[in-house]
Amino acid sequence: MLDFEFKPFDEMTPEDYAKVGFKSGLEVHQQLLTEKKLFCRCPAGKYSHDYDAEILRHMRPTLSELGEYDGTALMEFKTKKNIIYRIHHDSVCTYEMDDTPPFEINDDALDIAIEIALLIDATVVDEIHIARKQYLDGSIPTGFQRTAITCVGGKIPYKDRSINLIQMSIEEDSCREISDIGHMRVYIADRLGMPLIETVTHPEMKTPQEVAEVNDILRRIARSTGKVRTGIGTGREDVNVSVDGGTRVEIKGVSKIKSIPLLTYNEAMRQWNLLRLREELKSRGIDEDSFSAEYHDVTKLLRKTRFQPINDAIAEGKIVNCVKLSGYRNLLNWQTQTDTYFSKEISDRVRVVACLTTLPNIIHSDSPSETVSSSSWSKVKKFVNAGDNDTIVLVWGDETDAETGANEVIIRAREAANGIPPETRQALSDGTNGFERILPGPERMYPDTDLPPKVLNVERIAKINSQLPKKIWDRENWYRELQLPEDIVIGLAYSDKAELFEKLVKILKVPAMLAGVALMNYPKRIKKAGLNIYALDAVVYEKVFNAYLEGRLAKDGIYYALKNIAKDGKFSMAAIPVKCTDDELERTIEEARIEVKLTEIIKPEKTEMVLFGIIMNNLRGRASGIDVKKYLNENNSEEV
Amino acid sequence: MSQNEDNTQNEDYKGYRGKALEKLREFEAKIWSDVEIATPGGNYVGFILPRSETADDLHIVVKLRTGYNIGVACRKVTDIKINGRKVANYKIPEQDFPYDKRKPRVKLFGTGGTIASRLDYRTGAVIPAFSPGELYGSVPELADYCNLETEKLYGVFSENMGPGQWKGIAEAIAKEIEKGVQGVIIGHGTDTMHHTSAILSFMLQNTPVPIVMVGSQRSSDRPSSDAALNLIHSVKTAADSDIAEVLVCMFGPTSDQYGLLHRGTRVRKMHSSYRSTFRTIGDIPIAMVDRNTVTPIRNDYKHRRNDKDFILKPYFEDMVGIVYYYPNMQPDIINSMIDNGYKGIVIAGTGLGHVNKPLYPALKRARDEGIAVYMTVQTLWGYVQMYVYETGREMMGLGVVPAANMLPEVAYVKLGWALGQTSDLDKVKDIMLTPVAGEITEREPSNGYLIYQGGIPEVEEFISKYKK
């Protein structure tokens, strides 16, 4: 089974993904558009890298409700990070700093979450219980995120099937990381506490492309309410990937949907290749029990090395540990992802857990060149008693970090004999991913004792249900029946213009295509012309279309009318181009003909088109193209 | 049903009552059962959790497989299928505290509070838990400083502490000092920590070793809890410091950086929730403490000694009260205290120590009936000065004794302590006005009153330079 080898990204087919048993699910985070944060009354959406105070905290693991420690928590504790929060008085209060208990949950945010829950056909829970989800990386000063399930189940139509949803939670956003060097991690706290929802799908996507498409649908559903934030960082996703025989691995913090296919491809490849690595180890007689490794302090053997990182480290009084991985010869060069090898898995762990963040943080005998001299390798090998079938890994740092580092090398190498460790991995810009932390389990959940449960009563849900926007797939189907072009179908269905479109078409009887183009394409063109389009609201559109329907405005004048209104910042009758009289039309055409005659046209066969262009431009929407064409056809006997 | 059976039943359906309890009983779905609950809206799979007694009786709490909890309306439940049961065991892994004969012996008394706490399903809030092994299990660093012995004296929230506990703690500490302990720590809820630190300063005088009170503002079930670091600081202080006084050891800044050692009689909780809530009032703290060092910031503290010449005076008169004056206060407040047999009253007056005229007849009656009345200031900072205004002089004429710069809470416990020793009001006055442990100071240094005003440029500049 494992003889399949991953092809380059562009050559992979759905059948290939089926062969490796690709499975992926999404956790889609979407910030909600509220005035205030979720559990305090700080203003939401005030971002700045400026800060006027700093706070230092450490995190310690605590027990879960069921009396268990979470593996991730213990790992983070090993890192002994100093965590610095930068706070600004305007965007952060004593709540986010964890010096004041939470205020009651923001009801506006909760209503938006319920609205979206209803749009995805989920069951809204009867009573929400706020939980603390532990995050010991420090991204939240409390050490946990306040989060609550708002609904369970639900589904969205996709292709010829449905994608089923597990649950949606409402939660507070975390800090933004500024830097993470050595034992110091710095966060800015401006985003902290912003309300967001997390929608979790079942792992039902079968190719990387499907993951991106489903993500896009979920994003558009949320946006169709007009009550979520848009822009960079307002929607982020965690992507869960596994292959047959693999493990659920979470790629965290993906901010662009279009990067998902390559990321999931690489993760599937990584898992597949790690499974193949396990097979290789097995064939060498290495399993978790027979795995053997040890480490020794080899500082004194490398005092004269010319390899700069180790040379510097020793000069600073640091030590070098050498890990011997018995029987691992060449396996650190085992490919895992595109241009990425097993040594990266080990280096990542050392970086994250031992806080040896300056790269390279390890070197190994499988790639001996350009590091320490071959005589040094020999000396070290001899000292640790390494044979030809073994691989040795050097890791350096102060005593504690070098020890943690050596242990992590051993831990990760041993895990290879077991398969794929459940991990949270970070998305990298080249489409590969790197280790972030051990995947947390349900053990990290703890009830929030600061806030009581909250009943979501039937009346509240019914009220939201009565004002629910139409579902985007229903809208899309209708648009397709109206034969709108696909880009307008997709864009309009989740835009804040969807309801206006329906009114224009159904009540005012505006031709669908015209309404679609005027609502979706014209604002883009006007914006491109450097104008602000905030004035173009529903009322303006209705007035403009009324002028058109009453025959006061030519079809081609609609664009100019909207542009004029955008320019003026408000509607006025003067903004509506007055339809020209037949005489004016005739005169404009004659003037254009003269202009064309005086112009040297490179492609004579396009003369007609050029003429038409000049006429329409000069008319500025005062006549419709159809009328102009009609006139030209009736008078085309005349020579141009 | 016997009492026993009833209790078992309650345990099986902990926190549930009314309709929710009925529904659970119908399907014999005890708490911690692994269940599938059917409702018309869909099925829920997870564990049934106990319910907070203060929550309604209409919902069943389920812990879903993802670890999240939700409440399911019991009226919707059509079936509960039970697939198993796993009773949660919320227990910090206990480990024997390692013994090292080179390290000093430190005793930690537990009285409750958030320094060690766990979840309480009955109320849904946190309740105190205290066990020596748990402490080592969760804060193993403590073993670097000392051989720690622990003893649980009480398990109460700090608002429930009172004279009985105060005496008990003082006596327990005395016993340990007799046994040659190097330092004593008292884990205590923070709300009334300064009352206890003050009374211990009076009940246990001339201690040869540090007596350190410690607590936490964030319970230890939170990853960002200040409990561990406060404990470490207190252990460092008790084991190594040269300061033989009753101290409160709590966060200096809100950052995990250092603690402050406050004199027990001059300290006060000043914020309902901040980590750095304890502040020395009208003076400066005795020292700063971090994991490695105790750094005194004044030199008039009492030094550690090898003798056992301490004085134990575990006395307290319960019939003492404190009255927080407000404009338009009526004499009936004072009168009712007199009617109810109070023997001492501490007034927290306005400004330099004032109350309104309508109270005078009641104050006169108090004097005539032999009730000790002392004046403190609700401004907290500054001295009572009853000569400046006529009101003050009149009140002194009515027997009200100015209590200098004793904090109102400190004056209250001291008056109870004094009246516990004698009912002779002259002797009481002697005791009250003779400083025992820094409760009255001769002078207020200019840096004893520093409440920085946020927003002012120089303050903001200062704050931005240091971690808060």
Tab-separated table of N, CA and C in Angstrom, chain A residues 51-69 77 84 87 89 94 97-101 123-129 131-134 136 141-144 146-149 152 166-167 169 171 198 442 445-450 453 455 458, chain B residues 32 41-42 44 47 49 51 55-56 59 61 63-73 75-76 86 88-93 118-119 121 124-126 137-141 218 220-224 228 232 254-257 271 273-276 291 460 463-464 466-468:
chain	number	residue	atom	x	y	z
A	51	TYR	N	2.101	50.586	22.088
A	51	TYR	CA	1.681	50.081	23.400
A	51	TYR	C	2.224	51.027	24.456
A	52	ASP	N	1.534	51.048	25.598
A	52	ASP	CA	2.055	51.926	26.631
A	52	ASP	C	2.330	51.219	27.946
A	53	ALA	N	2.232	49.910	27.953
A	53	ALA	CA	2.665	49.180	29.148
A	53	ALA	C	2.989	47.749	28.765
A	54	GLU	N	3.807	47.124	29.576
A	54	GLU	CA	4.156	45.722	29.351
A	54	GLU	C	3.892	44.912	30.612
A	55	ILE	N	3.501	43.660	30.388
A	55	ILE	CA	3.255	42.767	31.517
A	55	ILE	C	4.017	41.476	31.248
A	56	LEU	N	4.586	40.912	32.284
A	56	LEU	CA	5.325	39.649	32.160
A	56	LEU	C	4.555	38.541	32.881
A	57	ARG	N	4.374	37.436	32.207
A	57	ARG	CA	3.688	36.307	32.850
A	57	ARG	C	4.373	35.000	32.501
A	58	HIS	N	4.129	33.999	33.350
A	58	HIS	CA	4.526	32.618	33.065
A	58	HIS	C	3.279	31.762	33.117
A	59	MET	N	3.330	30.634	32.452
A	59	MET	CA	2.167	29.753	32.474
A	59	MET	C	2.533	28.427	33.140
A	60	ARG	N	1.606	27.900	33.901
A	60	ARG	CA	1.799	26.576	34.511
A	60	ARG	C	0.643	25.692	34.132
A	61	PRO	N	0.906	24.413	33.885
A	61	PRO	CA	-0.198	23.518	33.539
A	61	PRO	C	-1.116	23.297	34.742
A	62	THR	N	-2.380	23.130	34.473
A	62	THR	CA	-3.324	22.809	35.546
A	62	THR	C	-4.123	21.580	35.139
A	63	LEU	N	-4.839	21.042	36.081
A	63	LEU	CA	-5.616	19.835	35.811
A	63	LEU	C	-6.891	20.144	35.055
A	64	SER	N	-7.314	19.190	34.237
A	64	SER	CA	-8.596	19.344	33.568
A	64	SER	C	-9.711	19.017	34.558
A	65	GLU	N	-10.917	19.236	34.098
A	65	GLU	CA	-12.090	18.953	34.923
A	65	GLU	C	-12.125	17.482	35.327
A	66	LEU	N	-11.637	16.613	34.445
A	66	LEU	CA	-11.674	15.188	34.749
A	66	LEU	C	-10.401	14.750	35.477
A	67	GLY	N	-9.624	15.735	35.896
A	67	GLY	CA	-8.462	15.418	36.709
A	67	GLY	C	-7.259	14.938	35.922
A	68	GLU	N	-7.110	15.417	34.702
A	68	GLU	CA	-5.967	14.981	33.897
A	68	GLU	C	-5.165	16.188	33.421
A	69	TYR	N	-3.882	15.950	33.202
A	69	TYR	CA	-3.043	16.990	32.612
A	69	TYR	C	-3.078	16.851	31.104
A	77	PHE	N	5.097	23.890	29.330
A	77	PHE	CA	5.725	24.179	30.619
A	77	PHE	C	7.227	23.903	30.544
A	84	ILE	N	5.735	38.178	27.358
A	84	ILE	CA	5.539	39.619	27.526
A	84	ILE	C	4.295	40.042	26.748
A	87	ILE	N	0.459	46.175	25.938
A	87	ILE	CA	-0.932	46.606	25.996
A	87	ILE	C	-1.048	48.108	25.761
A	89	HIS	N	-3.709	51.307	26.484
A	89	HIS	CA	-4.834	51.652	27.359
A	89	HIS	C	-6.159	51.707	26.612
A	94	THR	N	-8.338	45.842	32.351
A	94	THR	CA	-7.778	44.889	33.307
A	94	THR	C	-8.358	43.485	33.094
A	97	MET	N	-5.999	41.605	30.818
A	97	MET	CA	-4.748	41.368	31.541
A	97	MET	C	-4.919	40.294	32.603
A	98	ASP	N	-6.150	39.759	32.702
A	98	ASP	CA	-6.456	38.745	33.716
A	98	ASP	C	-6.337	39.309	35.125
A	99	ASP	N	-6.685	40.563	35.277
A	99	ASP	CA	-6.716	41.137	36.615
A	99	ASP	C	-8.124	41.528	37.045
A	100	THR	N	-9.098	41.224	36.189
A	100	THR	CA	-10.493	41.463	36.534
A	100	THR	C	-11.294	40.288	35.986
A	101	PRO	N	-12.249	39.774	36.746
A	101	PRO	CA	-13.061	38.667	36.234
A	101	PRO	C	-13.887	39.109	35.026
A	123	THR	N	-28.221	22.869	15.231
A	123	THR	CA	-29.102	22.930	16.391
A	123	THR	C	-28.478	23.836	17.436
A	124	VAL	N	-29.149	24.919	17.726
A	124	VAL	CA	-28.649	25.857	18.733
A	124	VAL	C	-28.813	25.197	20.105
A	125	VAL	N	-27.791	25.258	20.935
A	125	VAL	CA	-27.891	24.581	22.232
A	125	VAL	C	-28.874	25.315	23.140
A	126	ASP	N	-29.422	24.572	24.083
A	126	ASP	CA	-30.435	25.150	24.962
A	126	ASP	C	-29.796	26.057	26.012
A	127	GLU	N	-28.607	25.689	26.408
A	127	GLU	CA	-27.954	26.453	27.473
A	127	GLU	C	-26.462	26.438	27.189
A	128	ILE	N	-25.878	27.606	27.115
A	128	ILE	CA	-24.430	27.610	26.843
A	128	ILE	C	-23.647	27.608	28.147
A	129	HIS	N	-22.559	26.869	28.096
A	129	HIS	CA	-21.654	26.770	29.240
A	129	HIS	C	-20.302	27.296	28.793
A	131	ALA	N	-16.524	27.631	28.710
A	131	ALA	CA	-15.417	26.768	29.105
A	131	ALA	C	-14.123	27.548	29.002
A	132	ARG	N	-13.131	27.039	29.696
A	132	ARG	CA	-11.782	27.574	29.536
A	132	ARG	C	-10.991	26.542	28.740
A	133	LYS	N	-10.520	26.970	27.574
A	133	LYS	CA	-9.698	26.073	26.764
A	133	LYS	C	-8.250	26.503	26.975
A	134	GLN	N	-7.473	25.608	27.557
A	134	GLN	CA	-6.099	25.982	27.925
A	134	GLN	C	-5.215	26.266	26.716
A	136	LEU	N	-1.293	27.218	26.737
A	136	LEU	CA	-0.133	27.586	27.541
A	136	LEU	C	0.971	28.265	26.753
A	141	PRO	N	-3.462	35.868	28.088
A	141	PRO	CA	-2.833	36.047	29.401
A	141	PRO	C	-3.408	35.166	30.511
A	142	THR	N	-4.684	34.812	30.417
A	142	THR	CA	-5.248	33.939	31.432
A	142	THR	C	-4.656	32.540	31.358
A	143	GLY	N	-4.125	32.182	30.182
A	143	GLY	CA	-3.685	30.798	29.982
A	143	GLY	C	-4.803	29.940	29.424
A	144	PHE	N	-5.941	30.568	29.203
A	144	PHE	CA	-7.043	29.836	28.583
A	144	PHE	C	-7.904	30.792	27.790
A	146	ARG	N	-11.712	31.744	26.791
A	146	ARG	CA	-13.117	31.516	27.148
A	146	ARG	C	-13.872	31.207	25.862
A	147	THR	N	-14.591	30.104	25.876
A	147	THR	CA	-15.233	29.607	24.665
A	147	THR	C	-16.477	28.828	25.054
A	148	ALA	N	-17.468	28.823	24.187
A	148	ALA	CA	-18.698	28.099	24.501
A	148	ALA	C	-19.323	27.576	23.220
A	149	ILE	N	-19.872	26.376	23.299
A	149	ILE	CA	-20.579	25.814	22.155
A	149	ILE	C	-21.909	26.551	22.007
A	152	VAL	N	-24.660	22.674	17.648
A	152	VAL	CA	-24.043	21.416	17.229
A	152	VAL	C	-24.705	20.963	15.928
A	166	ILE	N	-19.641	19.709	12.813
A	166	ILE	CA	-19.637	19.135	14.164
A	166	ILE	C	-20.249	20.126	15.151
A	167	GLN	N	-19.727	21.327	15.147
A	167	GLN	CA	-20.196	22.292	16.140
A	167	GLN	C	-19.694	23.687	15.784
A	169	SER	N	-18.535	27.213	18.004
A	169	SER	CA	-18.360	27.830	19.317
A	169	SER	C	-18.170	29.326	19.153
A	171	GLU	N	-16.039	32.407	20.817
A	171	GLU	CA	-14.874	32.512	21.687
A	171	GLU	C	-14.165	33.844	21.556
A	198	GLU	N	-15.996	29.809	15.831
A	198	GLU	CA	-15.212	28.743	15.219
A	198	GLU	C	-16.182	27.663	14.752
A	442	PRO	N	-9.051	16.807	24.583
A	442	PRO	CA	-10.187	17.351	25.345
A	442	PRO	C	-9.821	17.630	26.797
A	445	MET	N	-9.945	21.223	28.421
A	445	MET	CA	-11.171	21.985	28.653
A	445	MET	C	-11.497	21.986	30.144
A	446	TYR	N	-11.975	23.122	30.604
A	446	TYR	CA	-12.292	23.275	32.020
A	446	TYR	C	-13.458	24.248	32.111
A	447	PRO	N	-14.436	23.935	32.959
A	447	PRO	CA	-15.567	24.869	33.013
A	447	PRO	C	-15.135	26.220	33.588
A	448	ASP	N	-15.693	27.276	33.060
A	448	ASP	CA	-15.348	28.594	33.582
A	448	ASP	C	-16.187	28.863	34.816
A	449	THR	N	-15.515	28.882	35.944
A	449	THR	CA	-16.248	29.058	37.199
A	449	THR	C	-16.621	30.520	37.436
A	450	ASP	N	-16.144	31.406	36.570
A	450	ASP	CA	-16.431	32.828	36.772
A	450	ASP	C	-17.802	33.238	36.238
A	453	PRO	N	-23.986	29.307	33.646
A	453	PRO	CA	-24.526	28.939	32.339
A	453	PRO	C	-25.582	29.941	31.898
A	455	VAL	N	-29.043	30.429	29.491
A	455	VAL	CA	-30.095	29.789	28.702
A	455	VAL	C	-30.332	30.603	27.432
A	458	VAL	N	-36.215	30.085	23.602
A	458	VAL	CA	-36.864	29.853	22.313
A	458	VAL	C	-37.229	31.173	21.633
B	32	TRP	N	-21.732	11.473	35.620
B	32	TRP	CA	-20.529	10.806	35.106
B	32	TRP	C	-20.877	9.647	34.171
B	41	GLY	N	-34.053	17.610	18.173
B	41	GLY	CA	-33.086	18.399	17.412
B	41	GLY	C	-31.809	17.651	17.086
B	42	GLY	N	-31.653	16.456	17.655
B	42	GLY	CA	-30.435	15.689	17.413
B	42	GLY	C	-29.962	15.021	18.687
B	44	TYR	N	-26.967	13.917	21.505
B	44	TYR	CA	-25.753	14.414	22.141
B	44	TYR	C	-25.028	13.246	22.796
B	47	PHE	N	-20.572	12.852	28.574
B	47	PHE	CA	-20.769	12.505	29.983
B	47	PHE	C	-21.780	13.455	30.623
B	49	LEU	N	-22.665	15.634	33.574
B	49	LEU	CA	-21.902	16.278	34.640
B	49	LEU	C	-22.828	16.695	35.775
B	51	ARG	N	-24.518	19.345	38.316
B	51	ARG	CA	-25.011	20.682	37.982
B	51	ARG	C	-24.884	21.589	39.188
B	55	ALA	N	-27.955	26.894	39.579
B	55	ALA	CA	-28.516	26.962	38.224
B	55	ALA	C	-29.944	26.412	38.235
B	56	ASP	N	-30.656	26.577	37.118
B	56	ASP	CA	-32.074	26.186	37.117
B	56	ASP	C	-32.243	24.665	37.118
B	59	HIS	N	-32.282	21.974	32.945
B	59	HIS	CA	-31.257	21.541	31.988
B	59	HIS	C	-30.351	20.454	32.557
B	61	VAL	N	-26.526	18.906	32.157
B	61	VAL	CA	-25.215	19.326	31.646
B	61	VAL	C	-24.487	18.121	31.052
B	63	LYS	N	-20.975	16.859	29.016
B	63	LYS	CA	-19.637	17.134	28.485
B	63	LYS	C	-19.509	16.369	27.179
B	64	LEU	N	-19.435	17.118	26.060
B	64	LEU	CA	-19.348	16.478	24.750
B	64	LEU	C	-17.959	15.859	24.561
B	65	ARG	N	-17.817	15.044	23.550
B	65	ARG	CA	-16.540	14.371	23.285
B	65	ARG	C	-15.408	15.365	23.047
B	66	THR	N	-15.765	16.559	22.566
B	66	THR	CA	-14.739	17.565	22.300
B	66	THR	C	-14.257	18.250	23.579
B	67	GLY	N	-14.879	17.904	24.705
B	67	GLY	CA	-14.465	18.500	25.964
B	67	GLY	C	-15.323	19.687	26.371
B	68	TYR	N	-16.145	20.142	25.449
B	68	TYR	CA	-17.035	21.272	25.749
B	68	TYR	C	-18.236	20.784	26.551
B	69	ASN	N	-18.787	21.664	27.376
B	69	ASN	CA	-20.028	21.362	28.078
B	69	ASN	C	-21.171	22.143	27.455
B	70	ILE	N	-22.348	21.535	27.452
B	70	ILE	CA	-23.550	22.261	27.056
B	70	ILE	C	-24.684	21.856	27.991
B	71	GLY	N	-25.736	22.644	28.029
B	71	GLY	CA	-26.921	22.285	28.792
B	71	GLY	C	-28.029	21.863	27.835
B	72	VAL	N	-28.603	20.682	28.068
B	72	VAL	CA	-29.686	20.195	27.214
B	72	VAL	C	-30.998	20.363	27.988
B	73	ALA	N	-31.969	21.019	27.364
B	73	ALA	CA	-33.259	21.224	28.036
B	73	ALA	C	-33.910	19.866	28.292
B	75	ARG	N	-36.846	18.999	28.949
B	75	ARG	CA	-38.151	18.746	28.336
B	75	ARG	C	-38.017	18.149	26.942
B	76	LYS	N	-36.854	18.373	26.297
B	76	LYS	CA	-36.666	17.856	24.939
B	76	LYS	C	-36.161	16.417	24.918
B	86	LYS	N	-17.763	6.903	34.089
B	86	LYS	CA	-16.390	7.119	34.542
B	86	LYS	C	-16.400	8.313	35.476
B	88	ALA	N	-15.120	11.191	37.578
B	88	ALA	CA	-13.926	12.018	37.483
B	88	ALA	C	-13.200	12.041	38.814
B	89	ASN	N	-11.925	12.105	38.742
B	89	ASN	CA	-11.114	12.126	39.943
B	89	ASN	C	-10.222	13.347	39.874
B	90	TYR	N	-10.778	14.455	40.318
B	90	TYR	CA	-10.024	15.708	40.230
B	90	TYR	C	-9.042	15.749	41.377
B	91	LYS	N	-7.835	15.388	41.080
B	91	LYS	CA	-6.869	15.290	42.159
B	91	LYS	C	-5.500	15.645	41.615
B	92	ILE	N	-4.878	16.617	42.221
B	92	ILE	CA	-3.523	16.965	41.817
B	92	ILE	C	-2.631	15.797	42.234
B	93	PRO	N	-1.762	15.333	41.348
B	93	PRO	CA	-0.923	14.186	41.716
B	93	PRO	C	-0.132	14.497	42.986
B	118	ARG	N	-10.019	23.853	44.084
B	118	ARG	CA	-10.476	22.973	43.018
B	118	ARG	C	-11.927	23.302	42.720
B	119	LEU	N	-12.421	22.652	41.691
B	119	LEU	CA	-13.758	22.912	41.234
B	119	LEU	C	-14.796	22.370	42.198
B	121	TYR	N	-18.631	21.364	42.190
B	121	TYR	CA	-19.806	21.221	41.339
B	121	TYR	C	-21.081	21.666	42.020
B	124	GLY	N	-20.631	25.369	41.507
B	124	GLY	CA	-20.075	25.776	40.224
B	124	GLY	C	-18.891	26.714	40.370
B	125	ALA	N	-18.546	27.015	41.605
B	125	ALA	CA	-17.416	27.919	41.823
B	125	ALA	C	-16.210	27.119	42.312
B	126	VAL	N	-15.132	27.806	42.608
B	126	VAL	CA	-13.983	27.070	43.134
B	126	VAL	C	-14.039	27.001	44.644
B	137	GLY	N	3.148	18.444	44.380
B	137	GLY	CA	2.802	17.938	43.054
B	137	GLY	C	2.632	19.055	42.050
B	138	SER	N	2.116	20.183	42.506
B	138	SER	CA	1.878	21.252	41.549
B	138	SER	C	2.970	22.322	41.557
B	139	VAL	N	3.682	22.477	42.653
B	139	VAL	CA	4.784	23.450	42.687
B	139	VAL	C	6.047	22.766	43.220
B	140	PRO	N	6.657	21.936	42.410
B	140	PRO	CA	7.819	21.173	42.898
B	140	PRO	C	9.006	22.058	43.291
B	141	GLU	N	9.034	23.288	42.773
B	141	GLU	CA	10.146	24.196	43.099
B	141	GLU	C	10.271	24.434	44.608
B	218	ARG	N	-5.636	34.781	41.670
B	218	ARG	CA	-6.172	33.897	40.616
B	218	ARG	C	-6.016	32.478	41.137
B	220	SER	N	-5.571	28.521	41.746
B	220	SER	CA	-4.487	27.710	41.198
B	220	SER	C	-4.971	26.758	40.109
B	221	ASP	N	-6.255	26.782	39.790
B	221	ASP	CA	-6.707	25.967	38.657
B	221	ASP	C	-6.589	26.745	37.346
B	222	ARG	N	-5.892	27.878	37.378
B	222	ARG	CA	-5.686	28.656	36.150
B	222	ARG	C	-4.204	28.662	35.807
B	223	PRO	N	-3.901	28.499	34.519
B	223	PRO	CA	-2.483	28.460	34.131
B	223	PRO	C	-1.731	29.746	34.486
B	224	SER	N	-2.428	30.853	34.561
B	224	SER	CA	-1.750	32.117	34.845
B	224	SER	C	-1.862	32.488	36.318
B	228	ALA	N	1.336	29.848	42.512
B	228	ALA	CA	2.618	29.164	42.578
B	228	ALA	C	3.742	30.134	42.935
B	232	ILE	N	6.090	30.264	46.209
B	232	ILE	CA	7.554	30.208	46.122
B	232	ILE	C	8.163	31.380	46.895
B	254	THR	N	1.683	43.373	38.737
B	254	THR	CA	0.805	42.295	38.258
B	254	THR	C	1.610	41.277	37.459
B	255	SER	N	2.794	41.666	36.997
B	255	SER	CA	3.671	40.747	36.286
B	255	SER	C	4.234	39.686	37.225
B	256	ASP	N	4.619	38.546	36.638
B	256	ASP	CA	5.238	37.474	37.420
B	256	ASP	C	6.696	37.829	37.669
B	257	GLN	N	6.948	38.809	38.505
B	257	GLN	CA	8.317	39.250	38.696
B	257	GLN	C	8.798	39.133	40.139
B	271	HIS	N	-7.641	46.253	45.775
B	271	HIS	CA	-8.345	46.073	44.498
B	271	HIS	C	-9.085	44.756	44.592
B	273	SER	N	-9.726	42.573	42.427
B	273	SER	CA	-9.282	41.434	41.627
B	273	SER	C	-7.834	41.467	41.132
B	274	TYR	N	-7.190	42.606	41.152
B	274	TYR	CA	-5.807	42.694	40.676
B	274	TYR	C	-4.885	41.737	41.439
B	275	ARG	N	-3.847	41.284	40.759
B	275	ARG	CA	-2.850	40.460	41.453
B	275	ARG	C	-2.088	41.282	42.489
B	276	SER	N	-1.746	42.512	42.092
B	276	SER	CA	-0.941	43.344	42.984
B	276	SER	C	-1.865	44.156	43.891
B	291	ARG	N	12.450	34.723	43.365
B	291	ARG	CA	12.786	33.321	43.582
B	291	ARG	C	14.136	33.146	44.287
B	460	GLU	N	2.713	58.019	32.830
B	460	GLU	CA	2.656	57.108	31.688
B	460	GLU	C	4.065	56.755	31.223
B	463	ILE	N	5.416	54.229	33.671
B	463	ILE	CA	4.793	52.907	33.529
B	463	ILE	C	5.332	52.169	32.306
B	464	SER	N	5.539	52.931	31.224
B	464	SER	CA	5.958	52.267	30.000
B	464	SER	C	7.377	51.722	30.109
B	466	TYR	N	8.641	50.214	32.870
B	466	TYR	CA	8.694	49.025	33.710
B	466	TYR	C	7.499	48.144	33.447
B	467	LYS	N	7.663	46.851	33.717
B	467	LYS	CA	6.521	45.954	33.553
B	467	LYS	C	5.525	46.222	34.664
B	468	LYS	N	4.272	46.206	34.286
B	468	LYS	CA	3.240	46.546	35.270
B	468	LYS	C	3.068	45.427	36.287
